[in-house]
Short mmCIF file of C-alpha atoms in Angstrom, two decimals:
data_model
loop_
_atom_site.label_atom_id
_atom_site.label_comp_id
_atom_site.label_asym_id
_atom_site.label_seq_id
_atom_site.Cartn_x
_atom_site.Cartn_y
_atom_site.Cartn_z
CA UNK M 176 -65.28 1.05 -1.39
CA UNK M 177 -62.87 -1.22 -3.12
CA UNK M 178 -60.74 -0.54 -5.83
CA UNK M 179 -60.25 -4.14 -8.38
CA UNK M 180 -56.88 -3.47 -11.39
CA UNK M 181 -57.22 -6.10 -13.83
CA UNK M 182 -54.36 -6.41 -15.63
CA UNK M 183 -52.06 -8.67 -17.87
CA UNK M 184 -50.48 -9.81 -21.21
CA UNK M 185 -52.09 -8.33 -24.31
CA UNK M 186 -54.55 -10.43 -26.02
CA UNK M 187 -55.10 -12.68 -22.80
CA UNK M 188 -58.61 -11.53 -21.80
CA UNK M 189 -58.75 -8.96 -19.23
CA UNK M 190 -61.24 -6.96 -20.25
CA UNK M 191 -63.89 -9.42 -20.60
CA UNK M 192 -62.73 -10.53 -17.60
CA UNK M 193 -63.49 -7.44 -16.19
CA UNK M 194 -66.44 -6.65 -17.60
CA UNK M 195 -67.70 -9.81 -16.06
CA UNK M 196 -66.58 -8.87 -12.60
CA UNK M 197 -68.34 -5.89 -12.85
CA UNK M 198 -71.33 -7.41 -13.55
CA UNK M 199 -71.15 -10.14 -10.95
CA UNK M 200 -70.80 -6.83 -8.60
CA UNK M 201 -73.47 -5.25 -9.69
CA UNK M 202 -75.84 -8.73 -10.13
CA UNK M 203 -74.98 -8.69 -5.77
CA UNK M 204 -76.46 -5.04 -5.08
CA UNK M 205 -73.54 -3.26 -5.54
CA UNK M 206 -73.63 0.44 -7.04
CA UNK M 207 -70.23 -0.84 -9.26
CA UNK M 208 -68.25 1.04 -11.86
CA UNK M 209 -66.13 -0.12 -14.71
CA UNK M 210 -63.83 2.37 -16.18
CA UNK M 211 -61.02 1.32 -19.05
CA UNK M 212 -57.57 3.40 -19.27
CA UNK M 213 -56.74 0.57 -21.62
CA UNK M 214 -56.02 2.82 -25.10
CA UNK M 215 -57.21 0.00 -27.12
CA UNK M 216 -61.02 0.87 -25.20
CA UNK M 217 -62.38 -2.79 -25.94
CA UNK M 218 -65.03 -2.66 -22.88
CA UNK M 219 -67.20 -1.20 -25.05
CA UNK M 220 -66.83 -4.10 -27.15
CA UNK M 221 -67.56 -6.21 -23.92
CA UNK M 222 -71.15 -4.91 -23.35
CA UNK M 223 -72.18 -4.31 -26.75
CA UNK M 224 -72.42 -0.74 -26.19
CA UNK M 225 -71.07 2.65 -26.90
CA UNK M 226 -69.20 4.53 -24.07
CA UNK M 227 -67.90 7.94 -23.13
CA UNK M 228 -65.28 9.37 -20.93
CA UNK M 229 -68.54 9.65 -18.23
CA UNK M 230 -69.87 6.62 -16.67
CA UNK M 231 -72.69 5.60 -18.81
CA UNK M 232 -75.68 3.33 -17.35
CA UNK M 233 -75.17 0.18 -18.58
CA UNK M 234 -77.24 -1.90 -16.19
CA UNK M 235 -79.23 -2.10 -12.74
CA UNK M 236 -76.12 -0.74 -10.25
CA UNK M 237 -73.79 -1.10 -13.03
CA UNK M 238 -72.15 2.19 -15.13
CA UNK M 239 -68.87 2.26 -17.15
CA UNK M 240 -66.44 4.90 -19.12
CA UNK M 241 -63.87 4.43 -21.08
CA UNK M 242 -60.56 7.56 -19.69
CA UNK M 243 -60.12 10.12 -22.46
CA UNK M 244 -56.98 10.78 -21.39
CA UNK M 245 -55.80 13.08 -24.18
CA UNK M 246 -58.55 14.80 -22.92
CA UNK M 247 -57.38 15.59 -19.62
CA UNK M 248 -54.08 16.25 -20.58
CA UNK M 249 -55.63 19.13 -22.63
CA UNK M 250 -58.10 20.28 -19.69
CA UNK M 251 -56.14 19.46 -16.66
CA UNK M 252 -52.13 19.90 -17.69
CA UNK M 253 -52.56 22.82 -20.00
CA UNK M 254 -53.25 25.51 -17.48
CA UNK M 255 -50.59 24.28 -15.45
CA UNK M 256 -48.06 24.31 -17.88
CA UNK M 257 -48.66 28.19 -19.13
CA UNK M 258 -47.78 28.88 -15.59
CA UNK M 259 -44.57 27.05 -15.55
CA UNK M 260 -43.62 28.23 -18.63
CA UNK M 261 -44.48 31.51 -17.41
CA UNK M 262 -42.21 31.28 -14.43
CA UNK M 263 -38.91 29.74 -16.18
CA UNK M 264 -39.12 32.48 -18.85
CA UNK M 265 -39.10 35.26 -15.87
CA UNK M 266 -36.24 33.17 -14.47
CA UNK M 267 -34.12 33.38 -17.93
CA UNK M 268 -34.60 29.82 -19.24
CA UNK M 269 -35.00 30.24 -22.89
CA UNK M 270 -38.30 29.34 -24.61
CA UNK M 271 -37.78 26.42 -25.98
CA UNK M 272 -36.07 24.89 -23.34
CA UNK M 273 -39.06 26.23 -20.67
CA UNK M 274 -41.36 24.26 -23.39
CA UNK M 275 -39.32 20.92 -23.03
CA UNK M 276 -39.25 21.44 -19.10
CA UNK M 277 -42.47 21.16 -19.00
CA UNK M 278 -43.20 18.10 -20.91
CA UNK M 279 -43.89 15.59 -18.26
CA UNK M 280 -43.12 12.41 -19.10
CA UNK M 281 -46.04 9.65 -18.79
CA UNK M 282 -48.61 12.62 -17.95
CA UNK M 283 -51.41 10.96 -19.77
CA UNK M 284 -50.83 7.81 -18.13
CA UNK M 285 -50.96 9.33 -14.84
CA UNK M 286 -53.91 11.78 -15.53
CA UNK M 287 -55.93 8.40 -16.27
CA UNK M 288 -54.80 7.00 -12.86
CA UNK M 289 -55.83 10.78 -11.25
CA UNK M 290 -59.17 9.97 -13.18
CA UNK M 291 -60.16 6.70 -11.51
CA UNK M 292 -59.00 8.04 -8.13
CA UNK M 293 -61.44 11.16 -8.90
CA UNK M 294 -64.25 8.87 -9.93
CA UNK M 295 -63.61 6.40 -6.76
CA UNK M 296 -63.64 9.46 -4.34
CA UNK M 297 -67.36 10.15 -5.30
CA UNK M 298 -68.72 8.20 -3.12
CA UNK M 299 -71.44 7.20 -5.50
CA UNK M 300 -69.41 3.37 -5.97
CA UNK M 301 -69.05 0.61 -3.68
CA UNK M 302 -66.46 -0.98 -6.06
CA UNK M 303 -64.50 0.22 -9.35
CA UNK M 304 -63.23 -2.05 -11.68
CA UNK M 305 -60.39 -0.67 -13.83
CA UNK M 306 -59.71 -2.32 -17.08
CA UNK M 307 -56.06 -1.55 -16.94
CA UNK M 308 -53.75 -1.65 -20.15
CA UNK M 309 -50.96 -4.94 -20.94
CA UNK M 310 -48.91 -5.64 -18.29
CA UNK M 311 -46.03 -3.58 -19.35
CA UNK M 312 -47.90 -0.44 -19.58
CA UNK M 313 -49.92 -0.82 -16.17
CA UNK M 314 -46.26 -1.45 -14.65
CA UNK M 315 -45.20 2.03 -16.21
CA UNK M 316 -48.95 3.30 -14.89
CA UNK M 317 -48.50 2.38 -11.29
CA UNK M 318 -45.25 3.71 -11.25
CA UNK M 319 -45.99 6.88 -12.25
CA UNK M 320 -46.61 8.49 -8.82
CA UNK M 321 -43.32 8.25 -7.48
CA UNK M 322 -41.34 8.88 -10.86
CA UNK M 323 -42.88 12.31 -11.54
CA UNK M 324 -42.76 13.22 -7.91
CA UNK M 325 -39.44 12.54 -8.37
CA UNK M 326 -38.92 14.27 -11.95
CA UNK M 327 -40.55 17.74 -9.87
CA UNK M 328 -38.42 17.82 -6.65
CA UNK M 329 -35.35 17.56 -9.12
CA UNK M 330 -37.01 19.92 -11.71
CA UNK M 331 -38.35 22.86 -9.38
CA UNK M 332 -36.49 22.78 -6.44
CA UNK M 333 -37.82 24.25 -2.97
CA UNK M 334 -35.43 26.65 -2.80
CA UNK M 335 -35.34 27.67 -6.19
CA UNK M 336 -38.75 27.49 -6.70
CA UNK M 337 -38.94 30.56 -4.17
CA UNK M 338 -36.34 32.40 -6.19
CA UNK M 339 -38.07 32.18 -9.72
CA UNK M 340 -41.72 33.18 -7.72
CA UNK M 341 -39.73 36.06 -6.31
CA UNK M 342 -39.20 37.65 -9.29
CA UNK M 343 -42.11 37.34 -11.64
CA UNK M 344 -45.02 36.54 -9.37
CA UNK M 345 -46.57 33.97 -8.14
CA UNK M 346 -48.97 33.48 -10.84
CA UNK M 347 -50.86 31.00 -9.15
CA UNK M 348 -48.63 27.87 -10.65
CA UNK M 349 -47.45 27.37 -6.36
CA UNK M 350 -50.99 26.19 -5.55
CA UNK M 351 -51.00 24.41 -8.78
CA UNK M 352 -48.09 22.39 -8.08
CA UNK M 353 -49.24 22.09 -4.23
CA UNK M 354 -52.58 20.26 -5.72
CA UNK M 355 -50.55 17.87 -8.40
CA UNK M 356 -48.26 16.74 -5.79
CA UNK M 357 -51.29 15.80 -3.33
CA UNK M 358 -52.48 14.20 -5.61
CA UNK M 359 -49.42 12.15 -6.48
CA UNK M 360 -49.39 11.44 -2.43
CA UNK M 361 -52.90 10.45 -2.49
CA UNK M 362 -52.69 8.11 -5.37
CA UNK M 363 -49.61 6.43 -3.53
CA UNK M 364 -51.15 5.93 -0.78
CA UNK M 365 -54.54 3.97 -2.53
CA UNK M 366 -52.31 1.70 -4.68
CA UNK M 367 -50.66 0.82 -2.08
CA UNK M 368 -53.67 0.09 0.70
CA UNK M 369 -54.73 -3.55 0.34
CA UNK M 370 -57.83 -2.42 2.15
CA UNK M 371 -59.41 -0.67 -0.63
CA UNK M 372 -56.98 -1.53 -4.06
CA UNK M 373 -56.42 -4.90 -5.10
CA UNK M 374 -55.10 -6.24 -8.64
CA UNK M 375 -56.20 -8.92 -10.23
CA UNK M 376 -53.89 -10.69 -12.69
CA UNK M 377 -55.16 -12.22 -15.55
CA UNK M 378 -53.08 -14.66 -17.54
CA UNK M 379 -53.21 -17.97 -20.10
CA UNK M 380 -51.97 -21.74 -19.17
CA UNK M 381 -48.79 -21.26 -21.40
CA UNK M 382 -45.04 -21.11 -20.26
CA UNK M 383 -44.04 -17.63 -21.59
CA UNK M 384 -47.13 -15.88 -20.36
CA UNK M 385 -46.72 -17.17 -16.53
CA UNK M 386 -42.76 -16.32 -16.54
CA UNK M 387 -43.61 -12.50 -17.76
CA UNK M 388 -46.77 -13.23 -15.02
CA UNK M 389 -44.41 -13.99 -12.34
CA UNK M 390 -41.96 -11.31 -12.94
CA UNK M 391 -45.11 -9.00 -12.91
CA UNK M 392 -45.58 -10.07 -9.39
CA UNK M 393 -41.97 -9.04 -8.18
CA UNK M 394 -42.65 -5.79 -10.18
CA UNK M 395 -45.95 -4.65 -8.39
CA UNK M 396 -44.29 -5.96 -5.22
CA UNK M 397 -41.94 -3.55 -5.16
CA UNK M 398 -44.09 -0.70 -5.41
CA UNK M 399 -45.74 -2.09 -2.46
CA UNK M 400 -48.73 -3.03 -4.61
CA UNK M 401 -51.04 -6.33 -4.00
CA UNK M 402 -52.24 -8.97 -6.14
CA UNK M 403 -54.44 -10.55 -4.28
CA UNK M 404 -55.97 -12.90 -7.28
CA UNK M 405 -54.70 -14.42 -10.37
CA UNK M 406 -57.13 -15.93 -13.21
CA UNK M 407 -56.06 -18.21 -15.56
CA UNK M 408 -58.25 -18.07 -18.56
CA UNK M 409 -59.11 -19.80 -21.40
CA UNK M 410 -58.34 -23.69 -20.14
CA UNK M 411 -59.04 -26.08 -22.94
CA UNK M 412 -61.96 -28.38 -21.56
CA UNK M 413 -61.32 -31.12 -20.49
CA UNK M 414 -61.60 -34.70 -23.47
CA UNK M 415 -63.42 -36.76 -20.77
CA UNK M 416 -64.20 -40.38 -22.09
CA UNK M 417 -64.04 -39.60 -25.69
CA UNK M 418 -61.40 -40.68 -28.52
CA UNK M 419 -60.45 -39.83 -31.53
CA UNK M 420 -57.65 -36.73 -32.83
CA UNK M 421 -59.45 -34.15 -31.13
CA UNK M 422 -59.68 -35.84 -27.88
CA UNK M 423 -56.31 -36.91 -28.05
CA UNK M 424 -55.20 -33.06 -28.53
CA UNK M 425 -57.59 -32.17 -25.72
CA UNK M 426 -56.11 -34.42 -23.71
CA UNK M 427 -52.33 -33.38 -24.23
CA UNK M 428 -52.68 -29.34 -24.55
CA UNK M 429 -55.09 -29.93 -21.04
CA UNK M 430 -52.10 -31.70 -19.43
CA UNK M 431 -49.48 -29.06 -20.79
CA UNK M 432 -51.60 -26.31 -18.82
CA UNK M 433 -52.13 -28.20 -16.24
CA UNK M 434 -48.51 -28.30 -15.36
CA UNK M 435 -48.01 -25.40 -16.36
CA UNK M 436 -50.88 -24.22 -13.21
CA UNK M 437 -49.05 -26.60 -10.81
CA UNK M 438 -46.27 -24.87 -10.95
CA UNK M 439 -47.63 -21.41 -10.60
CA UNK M 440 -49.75 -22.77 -7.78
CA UNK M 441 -46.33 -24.08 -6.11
CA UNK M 442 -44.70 -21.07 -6.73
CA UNK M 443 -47.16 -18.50 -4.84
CA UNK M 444 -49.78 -18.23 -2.13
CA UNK M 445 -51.49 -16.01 -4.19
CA UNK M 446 -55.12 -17.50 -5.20
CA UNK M 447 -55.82 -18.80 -8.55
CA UNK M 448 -59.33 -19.04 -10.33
CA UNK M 449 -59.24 -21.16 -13.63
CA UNK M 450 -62.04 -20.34 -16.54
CA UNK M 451 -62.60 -22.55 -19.44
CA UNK M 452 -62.11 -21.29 -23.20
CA UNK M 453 -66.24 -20.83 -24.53
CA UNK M 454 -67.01 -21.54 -28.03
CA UNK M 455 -68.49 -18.36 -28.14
CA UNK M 456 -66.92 -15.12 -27.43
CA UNK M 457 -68.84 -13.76 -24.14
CA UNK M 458 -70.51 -10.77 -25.28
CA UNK M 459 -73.47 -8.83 -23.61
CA UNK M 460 -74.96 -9.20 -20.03
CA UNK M 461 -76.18 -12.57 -20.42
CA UNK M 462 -72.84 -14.15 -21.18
CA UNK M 463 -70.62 -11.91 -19.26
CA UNK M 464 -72.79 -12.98 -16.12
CA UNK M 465 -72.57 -16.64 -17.58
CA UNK M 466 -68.82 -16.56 -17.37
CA UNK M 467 -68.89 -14.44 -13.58
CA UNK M 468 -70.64 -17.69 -12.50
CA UNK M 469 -67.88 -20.15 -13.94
CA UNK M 470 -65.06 -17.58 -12.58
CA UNK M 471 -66.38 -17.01 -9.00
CA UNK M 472 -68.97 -19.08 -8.51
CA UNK M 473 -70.76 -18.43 -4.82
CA UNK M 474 -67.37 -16.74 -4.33
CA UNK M 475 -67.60 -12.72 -3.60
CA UNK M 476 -65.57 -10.98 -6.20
CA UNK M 477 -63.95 -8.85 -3.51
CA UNK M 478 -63.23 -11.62 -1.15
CA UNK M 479 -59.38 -12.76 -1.57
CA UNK M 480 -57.58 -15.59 -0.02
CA UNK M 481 -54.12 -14.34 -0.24
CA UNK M 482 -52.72 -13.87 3.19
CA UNK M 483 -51.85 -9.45 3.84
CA UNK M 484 -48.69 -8.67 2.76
CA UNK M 485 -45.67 -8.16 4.51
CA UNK M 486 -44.18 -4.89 4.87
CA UNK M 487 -41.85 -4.42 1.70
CA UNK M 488 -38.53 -3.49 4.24
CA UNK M 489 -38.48 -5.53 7.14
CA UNK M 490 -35.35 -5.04 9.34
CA UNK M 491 -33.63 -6.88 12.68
CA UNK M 492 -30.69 -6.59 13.98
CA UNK M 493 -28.05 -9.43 13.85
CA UNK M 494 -24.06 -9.19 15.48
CA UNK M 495 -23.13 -5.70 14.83
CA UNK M 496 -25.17 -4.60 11.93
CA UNK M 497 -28.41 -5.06 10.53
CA UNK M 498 -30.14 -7.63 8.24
CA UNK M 499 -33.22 -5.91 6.02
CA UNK M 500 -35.19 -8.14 4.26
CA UNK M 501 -36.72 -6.39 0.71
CA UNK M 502 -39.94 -8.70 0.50
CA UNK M 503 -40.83 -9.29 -3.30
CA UNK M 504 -41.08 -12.90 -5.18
CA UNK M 505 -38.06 -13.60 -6.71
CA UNK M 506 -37.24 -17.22 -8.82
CA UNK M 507 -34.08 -18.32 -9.84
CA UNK M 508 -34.34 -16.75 -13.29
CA UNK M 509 -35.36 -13.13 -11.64
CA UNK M 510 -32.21 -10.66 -12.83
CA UNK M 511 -31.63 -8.42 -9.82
CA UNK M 512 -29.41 -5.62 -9.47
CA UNK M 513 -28.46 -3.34 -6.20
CA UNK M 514 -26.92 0.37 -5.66
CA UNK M 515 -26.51 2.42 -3.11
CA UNK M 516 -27.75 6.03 -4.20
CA UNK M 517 -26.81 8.51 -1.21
CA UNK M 518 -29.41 7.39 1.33
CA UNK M 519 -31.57 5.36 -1.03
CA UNK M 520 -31.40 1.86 -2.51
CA UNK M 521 -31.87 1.61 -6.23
CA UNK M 522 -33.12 -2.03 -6.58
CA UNK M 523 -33.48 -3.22 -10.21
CA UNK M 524 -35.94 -6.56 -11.13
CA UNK M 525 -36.53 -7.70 -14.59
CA UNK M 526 -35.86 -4.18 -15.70
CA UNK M 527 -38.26 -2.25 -13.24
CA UNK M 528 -36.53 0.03 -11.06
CA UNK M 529 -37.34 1.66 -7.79
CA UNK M 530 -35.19 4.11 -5.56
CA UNK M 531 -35.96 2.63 -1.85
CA UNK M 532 -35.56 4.91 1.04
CA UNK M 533 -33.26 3.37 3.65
CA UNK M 534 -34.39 3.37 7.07
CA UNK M 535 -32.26 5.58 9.00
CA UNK M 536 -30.71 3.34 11.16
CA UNK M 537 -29.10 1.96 8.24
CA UNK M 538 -27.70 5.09 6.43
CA UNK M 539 -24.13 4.98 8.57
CA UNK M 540 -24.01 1.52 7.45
CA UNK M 541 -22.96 -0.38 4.07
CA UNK M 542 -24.06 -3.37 2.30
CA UNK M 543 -21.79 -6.17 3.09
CA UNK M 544 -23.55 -9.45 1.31
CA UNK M 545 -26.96 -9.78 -0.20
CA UNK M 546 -28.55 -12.89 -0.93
CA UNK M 547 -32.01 -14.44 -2.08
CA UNK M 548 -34.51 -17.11 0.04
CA UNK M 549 -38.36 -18.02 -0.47
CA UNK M 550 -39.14 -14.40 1.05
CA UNK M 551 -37.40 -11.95 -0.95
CA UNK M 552 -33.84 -10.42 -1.05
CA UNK M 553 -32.02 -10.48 2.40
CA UNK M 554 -29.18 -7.30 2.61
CA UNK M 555 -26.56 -8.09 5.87
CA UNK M 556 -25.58 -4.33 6.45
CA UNK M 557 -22.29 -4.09 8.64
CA UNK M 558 -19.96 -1.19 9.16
CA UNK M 559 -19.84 2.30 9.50
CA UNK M 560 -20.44 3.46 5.85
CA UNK M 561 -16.97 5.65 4.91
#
């Protein structure tokens, strides 16, 4: 079973994109599922079809939802939260600040994540394409695991945990907590398998989308998440023989993305599909499976030609320290910022942050240079740390 995230700027065709994947999938004998936790819920719009929060039949092998996400919040979150409201009112926290406590922060992002995990676990899909939100929110989405794992060690401690159970019950809010935080681990560890979840990111020929597209890379990078495809949509086609104004503009804006594609290309080993911008806004089967043909052509819409991904810490040892090499895509405009957080390493991109576990050979020692090369960042770690 295979996981595909398409993702991307807003207004830049994902969905359809998608949706045609999906149907490609399903076209090859695949039982395939298409599920949006986009808010917006255009997929619907794709198909020319009403959907539900449960996958609907849409076509031979192919079914599709749209996450209600509010909806979980209400079903899956609420219980929980009477219990841990429960518990920090036996423990003396007053009401209203039990009642901000437990106010998790991105829960209905996360509870749509939970959902396709839940769906994908089945077993009733041999692939699930997720129509994800814009790029900025999917970056906020697949973070999500580790930030509210996180936000509950430092909320309910272990040890005080046991104190506040200890004097009013248990309640049954342990075995709650025990089941949210394996599913936190479990959702780590399928965004970050390349084996079963891939992303797919979806972008136009223009100068400002590929620099946010690039800095998306670094991003999912360091939450040891894989693109292994990029699409570049909506191509003007190409003026041929032809004269005249419009060929003339044809000409020029083709050349502009062009470049613009060269660049990416040289910038990446990451695969890039190119599909030309239709007259016609692809609607239904027919033209969704129309523009899977142009996209992928005899190619399978699993297959990936981006090479596996190295291991995000990679570390050797070099005079009388260490050298650990943080492998994301960086260019010479990427803004990057270090700390040293006890034993973690808070590395800052673009604005996305992630707290890095050092490995613990490293932990006596302290950052003595960082620099930046085709690979990623390189940290030269010397010295006992004081």
């Amino acid at each position: 079973m295979r996981i595909l995230l398409f993702t991307g700027k807003g207004g830049v065709g994902k969905t359809t994109l998608a949706a045609a994947t999906a149907v490609r999938l399903a076209a090859s004998g695949r039982e395939t599922l298409v599920v949006s936790t986009d808010p917006a819920h255009s997929l619907a719009d794709a198909f020319g079809t009403r959907l539900t929060g449960e996958p609907s039949l849409v076509d031979t092998r192919l079914h599709a939802s749209h996450v209600d996400s509010r909806g979980l919040v209400d079903s899956a979150w609420g219980e929980l939260r009477q219990q841990l409201r429960t518990v920090l009112a036996g423990a003396g926290v007053d009401e209203l600040d039990a009642e901000e406590l437990t106010v998790v922060p991105g829960l209905d992002e996360l509870l749509a994540l939970t959902e396709v995990a839940r769906l994908a676990r089945t077993g009733q899909w041999d692939a699930v394409v997720v129509d994800c939100g814009p790029t900025a929110e999917t970056l906020r989405l697949l973070a999500l695991p580790d930030a509210i794992a996180t936000y509950l060690q430092r909320a309910f401690p272990a040890r005080s945990v046991r104190g506040m159970v200890a004097g009013v019950g248990r309640q049954g809010w342990v075995d709650s907590i025990g089941r949210l935080a394996e599913h936190l681990a479990e959702l780590r560890d399928m965004l970050a398998d390349p084996q079963v979840t891939g992303v797919r990111l979806v972008l136009t020929p223009e100068r400002l989308v590929v620099a946010e597209s690039k800095r998306t890379l670094a991003a999912l990078a360091l939450r040891d998440i894989r693109v292994d495809g990029m699409i570049a949509n909506r191509l003007v086609p190409k003026a041929g023989l032809r004269r005249g104004p419009a060929a003339t503009w044809l000409r020029t804006r083709r050349g502009e993305q062009d470049a613009v594609l060269a660049e990416l290309k040289a910038s990446t080993p990451i695969g890039l599909h190119v599909v030309e911008h239709r007259a016609a806004e692809p609607v239904g089967l027919e033209a969704l499976g129309s523009l899977a043909d142009e996209l992928y052509g005899r190619a399978d819409p699993l297959g990936s030609n981006a090479s596996r991904p190295p291991s995000l810490l990679q570390i050797r040892p070099e005079g009388t320290g260490y050298v650990l090499r943080v492998a994301i895509p960086l260019s010479e405009e990427s803004d990057v910022n270090l700390a040293r957080v006890g034993d973690d390493l808070a590395i800052t991109v673009d604005g996305m942050r992630r707290l890095v576990p050092l490995p613990a050979v490293l932990r006596r020692y302290e950052v003595a240079d960082a620099s930046v090369d085709g690979d990623g960042l390189l940290l030269q770690f010397a010295g006992a740390a004081l």
